[in-house]
Coordinates of C-alpha atoms in Angstrom, one line a residue:
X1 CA 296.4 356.5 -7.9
X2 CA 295.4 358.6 -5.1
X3 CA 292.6 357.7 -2.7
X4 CA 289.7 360.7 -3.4
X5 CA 287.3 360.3 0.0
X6 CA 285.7 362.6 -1.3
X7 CA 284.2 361.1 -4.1
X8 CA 284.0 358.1 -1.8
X9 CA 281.8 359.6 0.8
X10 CA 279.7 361.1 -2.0
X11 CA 278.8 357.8 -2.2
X12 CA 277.2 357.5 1.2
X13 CA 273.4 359.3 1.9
X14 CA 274.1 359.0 5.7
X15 CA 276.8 361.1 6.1
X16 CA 275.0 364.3 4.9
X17 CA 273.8 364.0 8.8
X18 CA 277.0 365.5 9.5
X19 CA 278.3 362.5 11.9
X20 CA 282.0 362.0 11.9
X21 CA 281.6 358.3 12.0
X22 CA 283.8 356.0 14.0
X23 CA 281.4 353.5 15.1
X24 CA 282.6 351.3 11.8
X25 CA 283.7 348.5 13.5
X26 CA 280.1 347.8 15.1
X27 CA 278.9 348.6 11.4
X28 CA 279.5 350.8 8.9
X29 CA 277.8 353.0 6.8
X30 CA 275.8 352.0 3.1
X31 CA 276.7 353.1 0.1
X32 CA 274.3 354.2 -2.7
X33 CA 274.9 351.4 -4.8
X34 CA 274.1 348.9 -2.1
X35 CA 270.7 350.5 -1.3
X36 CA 269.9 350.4 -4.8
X37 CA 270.9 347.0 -4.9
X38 CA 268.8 345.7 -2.4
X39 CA 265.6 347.9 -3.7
X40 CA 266.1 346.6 -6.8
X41 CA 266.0 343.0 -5.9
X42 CA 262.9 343.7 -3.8
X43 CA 261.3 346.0 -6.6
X44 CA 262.0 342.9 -9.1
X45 CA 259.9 339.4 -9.4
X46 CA 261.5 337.6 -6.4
X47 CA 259.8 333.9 -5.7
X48 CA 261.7 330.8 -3.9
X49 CA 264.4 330.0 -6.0
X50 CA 263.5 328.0 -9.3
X51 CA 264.3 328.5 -12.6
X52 CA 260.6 327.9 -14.1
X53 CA 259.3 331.3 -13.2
X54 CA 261.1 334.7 -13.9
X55 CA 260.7 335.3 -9.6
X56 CA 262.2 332.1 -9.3
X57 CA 265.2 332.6 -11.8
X58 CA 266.0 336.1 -9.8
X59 CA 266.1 334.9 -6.5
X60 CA 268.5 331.9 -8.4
X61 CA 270.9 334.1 -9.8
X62 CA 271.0 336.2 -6.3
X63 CA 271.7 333.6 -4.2
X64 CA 274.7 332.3 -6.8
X65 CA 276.1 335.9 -7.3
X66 CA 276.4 336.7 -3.5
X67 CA 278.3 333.3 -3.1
X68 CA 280.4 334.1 -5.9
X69 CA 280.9 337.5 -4.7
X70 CA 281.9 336.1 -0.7
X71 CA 284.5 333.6 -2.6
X72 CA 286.5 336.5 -4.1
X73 CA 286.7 338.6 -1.4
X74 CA 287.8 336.0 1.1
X75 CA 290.2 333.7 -1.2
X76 CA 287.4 330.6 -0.8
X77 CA 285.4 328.6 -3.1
X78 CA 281.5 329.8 -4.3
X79 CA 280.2 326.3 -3.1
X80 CA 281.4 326.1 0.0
X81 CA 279.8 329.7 1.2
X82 CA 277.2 329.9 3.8
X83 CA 274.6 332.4 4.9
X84 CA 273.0 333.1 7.8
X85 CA 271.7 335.9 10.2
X86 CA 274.7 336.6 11.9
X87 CA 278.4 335.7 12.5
X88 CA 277.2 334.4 16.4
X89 CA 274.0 332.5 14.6
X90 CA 276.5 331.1 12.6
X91 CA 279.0 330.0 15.2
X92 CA 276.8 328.5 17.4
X93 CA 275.1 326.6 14.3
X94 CA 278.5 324.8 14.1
X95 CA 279.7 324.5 17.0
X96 CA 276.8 322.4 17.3
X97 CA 277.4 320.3 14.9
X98 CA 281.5 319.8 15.2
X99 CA 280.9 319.4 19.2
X100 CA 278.2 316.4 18.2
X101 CA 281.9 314.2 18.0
X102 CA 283.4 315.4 20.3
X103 CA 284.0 313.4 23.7
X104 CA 285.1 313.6 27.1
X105 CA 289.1 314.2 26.9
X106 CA 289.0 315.8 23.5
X107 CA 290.0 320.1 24.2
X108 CA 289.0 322.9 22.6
X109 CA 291.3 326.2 22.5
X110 CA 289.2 329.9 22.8
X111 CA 291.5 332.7 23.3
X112 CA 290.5 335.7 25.7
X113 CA 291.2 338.2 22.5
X114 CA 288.1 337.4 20.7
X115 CA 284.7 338.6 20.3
X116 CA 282.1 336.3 22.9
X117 CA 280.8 334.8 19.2
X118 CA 283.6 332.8 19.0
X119 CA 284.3 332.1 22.5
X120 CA 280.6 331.4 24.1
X121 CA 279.3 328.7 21.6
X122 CA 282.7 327.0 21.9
X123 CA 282.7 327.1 26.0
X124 CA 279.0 326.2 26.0
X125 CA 279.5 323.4 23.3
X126 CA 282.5 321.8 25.4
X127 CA 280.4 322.1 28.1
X128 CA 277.6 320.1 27.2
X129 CA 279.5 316.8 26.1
X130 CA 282.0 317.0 28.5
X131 CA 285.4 318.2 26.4
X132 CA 288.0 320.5 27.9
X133 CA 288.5 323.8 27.7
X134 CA 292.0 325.8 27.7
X135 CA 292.4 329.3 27.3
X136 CA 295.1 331.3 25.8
X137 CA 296.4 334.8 27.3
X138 CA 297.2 337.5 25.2
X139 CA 299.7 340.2 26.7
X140 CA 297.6 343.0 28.0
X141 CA 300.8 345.7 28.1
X142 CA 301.4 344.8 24.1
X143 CA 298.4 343.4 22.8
X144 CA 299.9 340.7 21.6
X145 CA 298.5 337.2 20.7
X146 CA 302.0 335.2 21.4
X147 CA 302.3 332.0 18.7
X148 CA 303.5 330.2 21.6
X149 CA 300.7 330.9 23.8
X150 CA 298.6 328.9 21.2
X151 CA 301.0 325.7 20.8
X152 CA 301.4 325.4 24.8
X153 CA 297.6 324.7 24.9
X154 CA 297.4 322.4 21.7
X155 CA 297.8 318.5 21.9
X156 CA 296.9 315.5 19.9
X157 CA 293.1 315.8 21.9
X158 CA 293.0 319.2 20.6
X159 CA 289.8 319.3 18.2
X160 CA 289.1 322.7 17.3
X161 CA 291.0 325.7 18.0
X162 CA 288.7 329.5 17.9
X163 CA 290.5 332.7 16.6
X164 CA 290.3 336.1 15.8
X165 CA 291.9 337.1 12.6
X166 CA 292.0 340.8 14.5
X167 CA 290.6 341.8 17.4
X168 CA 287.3 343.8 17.3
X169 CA 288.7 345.7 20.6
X170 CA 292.1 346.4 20.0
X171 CA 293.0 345.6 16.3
X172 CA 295.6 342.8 16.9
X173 CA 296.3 340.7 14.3
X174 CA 297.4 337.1 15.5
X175 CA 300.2 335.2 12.7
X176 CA 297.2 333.0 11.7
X177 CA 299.4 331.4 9.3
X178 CA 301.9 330.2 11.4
X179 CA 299.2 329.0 14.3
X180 CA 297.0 327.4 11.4
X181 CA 300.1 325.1 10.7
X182 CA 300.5 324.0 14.4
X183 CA 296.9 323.5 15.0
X184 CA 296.5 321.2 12.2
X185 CA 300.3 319.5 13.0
X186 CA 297.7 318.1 15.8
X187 CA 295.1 317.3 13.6
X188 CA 292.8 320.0 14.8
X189 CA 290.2 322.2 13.0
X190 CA 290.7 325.9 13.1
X191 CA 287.6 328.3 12.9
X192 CA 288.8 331.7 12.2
X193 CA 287.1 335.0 13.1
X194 CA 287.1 337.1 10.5
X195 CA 284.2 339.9 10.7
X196 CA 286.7 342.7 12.1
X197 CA 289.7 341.9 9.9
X198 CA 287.7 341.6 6.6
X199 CA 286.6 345.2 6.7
X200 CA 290.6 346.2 6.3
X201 CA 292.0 343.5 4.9
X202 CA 291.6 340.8 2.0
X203 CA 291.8 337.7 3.5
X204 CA 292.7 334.4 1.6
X205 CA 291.2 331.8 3.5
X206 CA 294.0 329.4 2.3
X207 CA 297.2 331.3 3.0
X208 CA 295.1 332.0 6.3
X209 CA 295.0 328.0 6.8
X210 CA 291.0 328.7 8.1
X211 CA 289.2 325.5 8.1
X212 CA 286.2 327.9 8.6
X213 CA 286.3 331.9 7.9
X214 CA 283.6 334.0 8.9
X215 CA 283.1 337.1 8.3
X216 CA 279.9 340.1 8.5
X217 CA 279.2 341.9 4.9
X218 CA 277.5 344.4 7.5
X219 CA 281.4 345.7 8.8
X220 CA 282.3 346.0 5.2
X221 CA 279.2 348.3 3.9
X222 CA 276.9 345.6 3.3
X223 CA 273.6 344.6 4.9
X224 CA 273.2 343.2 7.9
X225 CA 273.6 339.1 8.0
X226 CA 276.5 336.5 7.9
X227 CA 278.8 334.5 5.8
X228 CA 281.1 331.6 6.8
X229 CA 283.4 329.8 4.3
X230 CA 284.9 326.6 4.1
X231 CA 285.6 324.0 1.9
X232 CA 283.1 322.5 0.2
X233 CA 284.3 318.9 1.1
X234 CA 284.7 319.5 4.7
X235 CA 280.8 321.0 4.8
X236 CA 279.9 317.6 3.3
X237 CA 281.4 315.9 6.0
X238 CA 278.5 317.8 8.7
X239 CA 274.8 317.6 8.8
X240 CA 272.7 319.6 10.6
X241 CA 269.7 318.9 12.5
X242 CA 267.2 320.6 9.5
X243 CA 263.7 319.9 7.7
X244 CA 262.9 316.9 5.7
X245 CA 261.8 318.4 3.0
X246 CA 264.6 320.5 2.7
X247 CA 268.2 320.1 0.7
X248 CA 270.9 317.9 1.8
X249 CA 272.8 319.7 -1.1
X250 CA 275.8 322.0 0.4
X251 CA 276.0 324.6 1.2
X252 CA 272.3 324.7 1.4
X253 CA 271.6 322.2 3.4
X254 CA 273.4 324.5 6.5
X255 CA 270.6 327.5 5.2
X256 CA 267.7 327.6 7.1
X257 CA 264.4 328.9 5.9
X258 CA 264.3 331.1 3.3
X259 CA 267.2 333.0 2.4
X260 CA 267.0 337.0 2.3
X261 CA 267.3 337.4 -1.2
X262 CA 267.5 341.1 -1.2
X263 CA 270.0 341.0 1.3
X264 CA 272.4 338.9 -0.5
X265 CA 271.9 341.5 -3.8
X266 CA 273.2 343.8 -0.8
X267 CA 276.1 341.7 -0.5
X268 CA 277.3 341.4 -4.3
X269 CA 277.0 345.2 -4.4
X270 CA 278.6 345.7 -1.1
X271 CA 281.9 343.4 -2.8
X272 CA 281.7 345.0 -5.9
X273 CA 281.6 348.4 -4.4
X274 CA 285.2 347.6 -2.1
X275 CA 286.7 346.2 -6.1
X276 CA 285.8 349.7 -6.9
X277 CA 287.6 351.9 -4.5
X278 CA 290.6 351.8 -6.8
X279 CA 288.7 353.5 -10.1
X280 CA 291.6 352.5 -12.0
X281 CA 291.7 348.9 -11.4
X282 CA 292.0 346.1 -13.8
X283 CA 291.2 342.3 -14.2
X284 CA 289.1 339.8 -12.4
X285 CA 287.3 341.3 -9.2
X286 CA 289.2 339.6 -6.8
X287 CA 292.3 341.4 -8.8
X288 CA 290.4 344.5 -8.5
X289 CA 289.8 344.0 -4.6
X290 CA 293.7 343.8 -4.0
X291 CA 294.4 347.0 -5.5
X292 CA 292.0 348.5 -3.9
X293 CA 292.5 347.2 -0.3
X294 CA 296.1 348.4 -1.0
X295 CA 294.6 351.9 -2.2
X296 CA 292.7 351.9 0.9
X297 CA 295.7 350.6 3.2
X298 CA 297.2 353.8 2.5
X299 CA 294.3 356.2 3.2
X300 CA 293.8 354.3 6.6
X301 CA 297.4 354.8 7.7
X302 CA 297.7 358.1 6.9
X303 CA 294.8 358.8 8.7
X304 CA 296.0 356.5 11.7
X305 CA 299.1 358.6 12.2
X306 CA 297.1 361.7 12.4
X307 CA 295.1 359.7 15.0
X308 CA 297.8 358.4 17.0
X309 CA 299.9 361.2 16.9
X310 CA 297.0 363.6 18.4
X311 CA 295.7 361.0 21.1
X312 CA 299.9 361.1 22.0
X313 CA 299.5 364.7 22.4
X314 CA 297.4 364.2 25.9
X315 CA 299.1 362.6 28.7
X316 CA 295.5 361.8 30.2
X317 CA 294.6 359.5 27.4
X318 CA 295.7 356.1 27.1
X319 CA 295.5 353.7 24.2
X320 CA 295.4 350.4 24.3
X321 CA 295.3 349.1 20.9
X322 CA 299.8 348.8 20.7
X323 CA 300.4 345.6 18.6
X324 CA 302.5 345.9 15.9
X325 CA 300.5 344.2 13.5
X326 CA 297.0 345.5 13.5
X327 CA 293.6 347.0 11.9
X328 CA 293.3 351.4 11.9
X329 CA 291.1 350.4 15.7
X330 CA 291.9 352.5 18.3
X331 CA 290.6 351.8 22.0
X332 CA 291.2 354.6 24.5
X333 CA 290.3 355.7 27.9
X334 CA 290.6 359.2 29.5
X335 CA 291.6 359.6 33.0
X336 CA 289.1 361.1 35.5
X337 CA 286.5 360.1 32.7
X338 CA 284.1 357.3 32.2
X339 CA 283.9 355.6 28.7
X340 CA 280.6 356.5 28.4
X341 CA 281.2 360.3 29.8
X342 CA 283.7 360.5 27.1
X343 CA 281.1 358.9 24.3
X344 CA 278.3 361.0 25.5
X345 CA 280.6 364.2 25.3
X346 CA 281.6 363.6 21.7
X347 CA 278.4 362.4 20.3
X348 CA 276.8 365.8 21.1
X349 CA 279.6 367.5 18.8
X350 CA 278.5 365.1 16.6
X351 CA 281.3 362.8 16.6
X352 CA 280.3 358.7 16.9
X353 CA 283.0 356.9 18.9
X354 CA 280.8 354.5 21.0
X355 CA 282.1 352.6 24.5
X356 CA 281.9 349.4 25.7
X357 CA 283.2 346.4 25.4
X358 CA 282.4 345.8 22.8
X359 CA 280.7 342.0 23.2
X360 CA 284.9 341.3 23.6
X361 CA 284.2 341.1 27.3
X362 CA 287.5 338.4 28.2
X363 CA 289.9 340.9 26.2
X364 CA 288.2 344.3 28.1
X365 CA 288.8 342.2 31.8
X366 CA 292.1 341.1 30.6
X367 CA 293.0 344.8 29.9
X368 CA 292.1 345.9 33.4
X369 CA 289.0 347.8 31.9
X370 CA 286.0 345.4 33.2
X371 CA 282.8 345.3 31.6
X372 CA 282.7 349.1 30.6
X373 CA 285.3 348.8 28.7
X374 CA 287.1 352.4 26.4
X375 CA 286.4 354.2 24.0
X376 CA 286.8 352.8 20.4
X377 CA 288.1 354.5 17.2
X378 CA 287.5 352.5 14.0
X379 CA 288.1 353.8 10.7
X380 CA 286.3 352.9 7.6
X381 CA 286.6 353.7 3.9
X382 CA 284.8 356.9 4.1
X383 CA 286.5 358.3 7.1
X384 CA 288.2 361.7 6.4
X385 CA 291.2 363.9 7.5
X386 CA 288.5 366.2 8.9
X387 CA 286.5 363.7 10.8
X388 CA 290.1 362.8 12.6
X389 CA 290.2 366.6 12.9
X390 CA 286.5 366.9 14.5
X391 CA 286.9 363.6 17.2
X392 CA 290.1 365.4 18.4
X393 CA 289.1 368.8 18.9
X394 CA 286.4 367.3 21.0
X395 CA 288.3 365.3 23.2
X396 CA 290.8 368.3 23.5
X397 CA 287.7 370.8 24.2
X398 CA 286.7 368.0 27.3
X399 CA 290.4 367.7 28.5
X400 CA 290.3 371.8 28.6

């Protein structure tokens, strides 16, 4: 089966703007069936959950859905999903709760790859009760997250250990596996990272070895809020500061407020949508999901070596994404050029490929870049031979 992106951007009302869009990795684009999704929910009776009232009963069957939906794209169990407003709400909600036994002369391991959401909470959490902190390098020249680099800093204090399952800047993909099984050799918890890599690959939480997964339904053509995943007998272990009134149940009892039931209709349809990218796909949806990720994995490489192989073709541009294993990310700078210049220059030719740093401010000093940061390239489902086509003629028409 052949991957038709033209059919699949069909899909997506935004793009008749015209915008070559690269700006996925900060968020991607909706498709049709999500928006309906999400009106439809709102356009429906929607009440507090229940099952007395036919409002009640909708909001019910939402919430369980969207769990359901979350558990088969990431490998994990329905009952052990939990929402919240973002992937950094949701970090610093447990980190808050872990760090609450935690005590002088236990360590905590961040990594100066990752996003600031799941360094920041960690740093300030270790902070606060007096734990250590260690730090592990990645290589700036390959982009590389070393295994190694991760044992050397891990010992029977070790507590929790914070990683990216791929690096919102650069794309790296740390052996997650292989850490997972050091870090809990030591007994340690590890909380995985997993809003950049979910949007290009299917995670399974327990080949992954995440105690906690977290991931953005936003970066994979969802709505905007946050999902973390873990086991439902390691969630019943924490308790949250929260209202009396409110469930100790789990995974509610980590839910605060009322949850955002449209939203999380958003979310099915957003998972049901990614099953879908292979048309001819069979069996259960997470079944589905695999052979369309490997559908997509296809169109995104191809598309990556037309990338590569034109940003190659100027001696003035260097990339900086160069691990072997990796996401279709590409961060860049131009000589002579600031970031921005270069952004600026491209969005008027209607190309998005934004700058910064992308909130991954250790891995942009790290790289020598500072707090400006490159240029990124992120590719997304919808992304097109001709939108690779449009970002390189403009970069080639500044270069001139």
């Amino acid at each position: 089966m052949s991957y038709d992106v033209s059919v699949i951007r069909a899909a997506f009302p935004a793009l008749d703007a015209g915008c070559a869009h690269f700006d996925g990795p900060g968020g991607t684009q909706t498709p049709r069936p999500v928006i309906d999704a999400i009106a439809g929910a709102l356009a429906a009776p929607l009440s507090n959950r229940g099952t007395t009232t036919v409002g009640e009963a909708n909001a019910e069957k939402i919430v369980l859905e969207a769990r359901a939906a979350i558990a088969d794209l990431v490998g994990g169990d329905a009952g052990g999903v939990v929402f919240g407003r973002s992937a950094t709400a949701l970090a610093y909600d447990f980190s808050r709760m872990l760090s609450a036994t935690w005590n002088p002369g236990d360590e905590v391991v961040v990594t100066r790859l990752d996003h600031d959401s799941n360094i920041r909470p960690w740093v300030q959490a270790a902070e606060h009760v007096g734990a250590t902190l260690r730090w592990v390098d990645f290589d700036p020249a390959t982009g590389e997250l070393p295994v190694g680099n991760v044992v050397s800093e891990l010992s029977e204090n070790t507590r929790l250990v914070a990683i990216t399952a791929a690096s919102n800047l650069i794309g790296t993909k740390p052996r997650l596996a292989e850490i997972a099984s050091h870090v809990h050799a030591v007994g340690a918890l590890l909380y995985v990272d997993g809003v950049h890599f979910t949007a290009h690959e299917l995670p399974d939480v327990e080949t992954i070895g995440a105690d906690f997964y977290t991931c953005s339904p936003y970066k994979f053509l969802g709505p905007h809020l946050g999902a973390l995943v873990a086991a439902p007998s390691l969630l019943e272990t924490l308790m949250p500061d929260k209202l009396l009134p409110s469930t100790n149940d789990v995974p509610e009892r980590f839910e605060f407020g009322t949850l955002p039931y449209e939203m999380l209709a958003g979310v099915t349809a957003a998972v049901d949508y990614l099953a879908d990218l292979d048309p001819t796909a069979t069996g259960s949806r997470r079944q589905r999901l695999e052979q369309s990720f490997s559908l997509l994995h296809v169109h995104e490489d191809m598309l990556l070596g037309r990338l590569e192989a034109g940003l190659a073709a100027h001696e003035q541009v260097t990339v900086y994404s160069r691990a072997a294993e990796r996401t279709p990310t590409i961060l860049f700078t131009v000589d002579g050029h600031d970031a921005v210049d270069v952004y600026t220059f491209l969005a008027k030719r209607g190309v998005d490929a934004p700058a910064s740093n992308f909130y991954a401010l250790e891995a942009s000093r790290a790289l020598g870049l500072g707090d400006e940061g490159g240029v990124r390239v992120g590719l997304a489902p919808y992304s097109s031979e001709d939108d690779i086509d449009r970002l390189l003629a403009g970069l080639a028409e500044l270069l001139a």
